[in-house]
Amino acid sequence: MTVGKDVNENGAISNNYLAINRPVYRTGTFREKYLKNEEKPPLKERLKTSIKEATTCTPEKRKKCCFSFFPVIKIMKRYKWRTDLPNDLIAGLTVGIMQLPQGMAYSMLADLPPVVGLYMSFFPPLVYFLFGTSKQISMGTVAVVSLMTGGVVARMTAAWKAEQSGLDDGGLLNSTLLNGTTGIEQEQEGLYSPEETQFRIAIAASVGFVAGLAQVLMGIFKVGFVTTYMSDSLVSGFTTGAAVHVFTSQVKYALGISIPRFEGLFQILKTYAAIFSAITRTNIPEMVITLICIVIIYLVKVQINQRFKHKLKIPIPVELLVVIGATLASHFGNFHHIYKIRVVGKIPAGMPTPSLPQLDRVSEYSVDCIIIAIIAFAQSVSLASLMAKKHHYDIDSNKEFVAYGLGSFFGSFFSCYPIAASVSRSSVQDSAGGKTQLTSVFSACLVLIVILFIGPLFESLPNCALSAIIIVALRSMFLQILELPKLFSISPYDVAIWLVTFLCVVVLHVDYGLAIGIVFSFLTVVIRTQMVSPKSLEKVSDVEVLQRASDYEKTEPVPGVMVIGFNSPLYYANAELFVTNVYKVTKVKPERLRKIIKKLKLEEGDLKPGIGQKNSTVSQQDLLPDTSIRLQMERCSLGSIDSYISVGSVSTINAKSYPPNDPRPFRHLIIDCSAMHFVDPVGVKILKTLIADFQGVNINILLSGVRDEVWRIFEATDFLEKHHDKIYLTVLDAITAAKESTYDATDDNQQRLDTIEEESSADTALLAVKN
């Protein structure tokens, strides 16, 4: 092969170091030969074709569209009635039993009457049954969404009360603190007007309306990819931090004290300050009931249901038993009047009247609605994906977006706020043998019976019993902290994301914590790309691959060639660091090497005085900028730089390989770009500068493994016009081409040096004759 040719005439190239049994290809030549050159029609014709295909309605397209919009048709078409129906019926009744206490408990988090939780356990799950693609998740009330919705309800109710009373926010806050009551406790103590209750429900319903509409639009425009920016560590840290907020909100019910609900920054700190200031007013009977309920729920749920879940066909519905037992005890013991224990109060029987949500104030909390929509989707779709992997089927994240949105949107007409998938109920539905979303139909039917006939019987249910259910349900979220040591061994960056998100959610606020967590997560991506530096690659003996010498044994350098790999995109954030690390890895800084070459006077006209003669003004130490290389050279038996060449380690070759006194440790620098999936204009500029700098000291830079994405960026700039001949298909192609080029150039230089030495010897002999 001659220098500059892409293809070997014999069809194969080999040497003592690496071998390829095919022609050597530059990337440009390879693309010209193998790339498909399919010309795309003009944009106008493509638009016409797309519009025609979209407007043409064939029976096959109608069927496909119907199956796509209603996934339940495809699911039920394959339904096994004999085997799946009994399982779905049992699982549905089991989940329905859980829906009753959890729905009422979580509605308290949203500062809403408990009956709203029952409505949310009926209407939205039926909508998801029609449009959802997951078969095992249970939709309805969840703690995080309820808490965030409650924040909006409390803030808007405070503003509404200020308008009604003519007080500003400060006056309202002062009056609230003086009364010492707010939220649900105001309703139980008779300080809650029916108008305020309706206003709270209207605000919650409008949140569900806006959040559901946003989810539907994001699903239609296929924005399901937004969850890719919320890593598992971020979601875990966020949900754990939100669990702290949920637990804190239940402390007042568990202790039987009345404190105001705080909003804004440092919400938890202010809440615990109020709790400790009111701790002396603890209602001992209410606290005892809470502890008894917590112990019973924990023992049955954790020590029996989880430990013997393989032997129990249906888990013991301990939450429902606790609700029934607490209601009976409270009713016959007259707890509300004797011990001042707060109870649920009046629960209206019958279905709610559908009404259009009030949207006159929606501009004040529209951003909160978008955040709630994304959080609800992220939690639900991650759980749906987990269940789909477990049962070997696929879900569509965009269809899930639409299904969640339609559930919240439709439910908002019946006093419901946004829904999400519950981890606990979904786990029970799966362990109870639920096969399809028909399970949600059976659970909704059970809830419907309660709404129509049984709801008023729970009027004596103590709030502290519902708080106990919520507190025990948070156990799984708090246990996520135990995963941090394992996560740290995998990725310290993910642990940092988890901790930052968790601390910001707890110390600052739920919304601020999520925003800071996302920003910090992006920042870690930038840091990771900046922390990646080029690594020197060497050939593993007897294997035609190159790996890092620091990680692999039996590696040997390729004389005259240095190969470095870069496992990161090259863009504005790490471009300068890339250059700096290239200098560090290669142990060559072109500016310094240029000065050394100038001293050695290796130029054509000034080469003769510096050919290893004693009167040379440059020492051997000046030739090598790195101390470690200099020490290696001193240990070399030859002891002369004329026969020394460093490519990451000491190696010696014969005199014809390099000209004498050459300070360059290598002739060719190959950059492996196979892992470089993106290069921006700054990265292109840096590559140009790097090539020019090394060319200034007669070191040739070659690129290998350039991906198609990066090639298109090179095409869009003038990089290919100047450097297309420096881009090779693989590292082996580049090494082979570099070796051939090095040998040819070395022979030319050696012939030139031999001529200079002969002329020098002739001049010396002539001078001796004259003398």
XYZ file of N, CA and C in Angstrom, residues 99 103 106-107 110 112 114-126 139-142 145-146 149 408 411 414-420 425 447 451:
114
model
N -59.263 0.436 48.608
C -59.602 1.765 48.097
C -60.417 2.565 49.101
N -58.745 5.877 50.097
C -59.358 7.019 49.430
C -59.762 8.088 50.416
N -56.407 9.637 52.040
C -55.599 10.514 51.181
C -56.341 11.795 50.813
N -57.666 11.759 50.827
C -58.394 13.001 50.558
C -58.174 14.015 51.679
N -55.383 16.309 50.906
C -55.731 17.392 49.990
C -56.661 18.419 50.621
N -59.620 17.981 51.786
C -60.947 17.794 51.196
C -61.746 16.805 52.040
N -63.604 13.417 53.118
C -63.232 12.032 52.782
C -64.022 11.445 51.632
N -65.248 11.913 51.412
C -66.059 11.336 50.349
C -65.438 11.585 48.981
N -64.627 12.637 48.845
C -63.962 12.903 47.559
C -63.044 11.744 47.191
N -62.388 11.152 48.200
C -61.541 9.988 47.927
C -62.325 8.813 47.400
N -63.560 8.665 47.848
C -64.414 7.588 47.322
C -64.791 7.861 45.875
N -65.094 9.122 45.553
C -65.400 9.456 44.160
C -64.209 9.140 43.250
N -63.000 9.456 43.746
C -61.803 9.208 42.939
C -61.512 7.728 42.783
N -62.056 6.908 43.665
C -61.867 5.459 43.554
C -62.881 4.815 42.622
N -63.813 5.622 42.115
C -64.832 5.068 41.229
C -64.713 5.581 39.796
N -64.769 6.889 39.593
C -64.841 7.433 38.232
C -63.530 7.273 37.436
N -62.397 7.781 37.901
C -61.169 7.694 37.087
C -60.732 6.269 36.756
N -60.802 5.286 37.685
C -60.390 3.930 37.301
C -61.193 3.349 36.146
N -62.474 3.704 36.056
C -63.284 3.209 34.935
C -62.802 3.802 33.617
N -55.295 2.650 39.753
C -55.377 4.097 39.689
C -56.312 4.633 40.767
N -56.028 5.853 41.202
C -56.866 6.494 42.217
C -56.062 7.497 43.013
N -56.308 7.558 44.308
C -55.620 8.518 45.169
C -54.234 8.006 45.543
N -53.261 8.915 45.590
C -51.910 8.617 46.068
C -51.462 9.768 46.958
N -49.489 13.126 45.157
C -50.395 13.989 44.388
C -51.416 14.642 45.313
N -51.897 13.891 46.289
C -52.859 14.466 47.239
C -52.222 15.605 48.018
N -51.793 18.624 45.686
C -53.100 19.238 45.438
C -53.578 19.980 46.677
N -58.255 11.927 34.897
C -58.332 13.133 35.730
C -59.319 14.136 35.140
N -62.875 12.834 35.655
C -63.181 12.839 37.078
C -63.395 14.223 37.640
N -66.738 15.380 38.441
C -67.383 14.737 39.583
C -66.569 14.964 40.861
N -65.997 16.175 40.980
C -65.316 16.620 42.205
C -64.005 15.885 42.473
N -63.352 15.335 41.453
C -62.110 14.591 41.644
C -60.902 15.454 41.292
N -59.815 15.253 41.997
C -58.541 15.888 41.659
C -57.661 14.870 40.934
N -56.433 15.221 40.504
C -55.637 14.315 39.659
C -55.381 12.953 40.296
N -55.362 11.939 39.460
C -55.136 10.563 39.904
C -53.721 10.135 39.556
N -53.303 9.021 40.145
C -52.011 8.404 39.829
C -52.085 6.947 40.257
N -51.445 -0.487 46.347
C -52.611 -1.161 45.767
C -52.242 -1.966 44.527
N -66.764 0.085 45.402
C -66.765 1.461 45.889
C -68.121 2.115 45.640
N -70.537 4.178 48.179
C -70.978 5.559 47.936
C -72.489 5.670 48.022
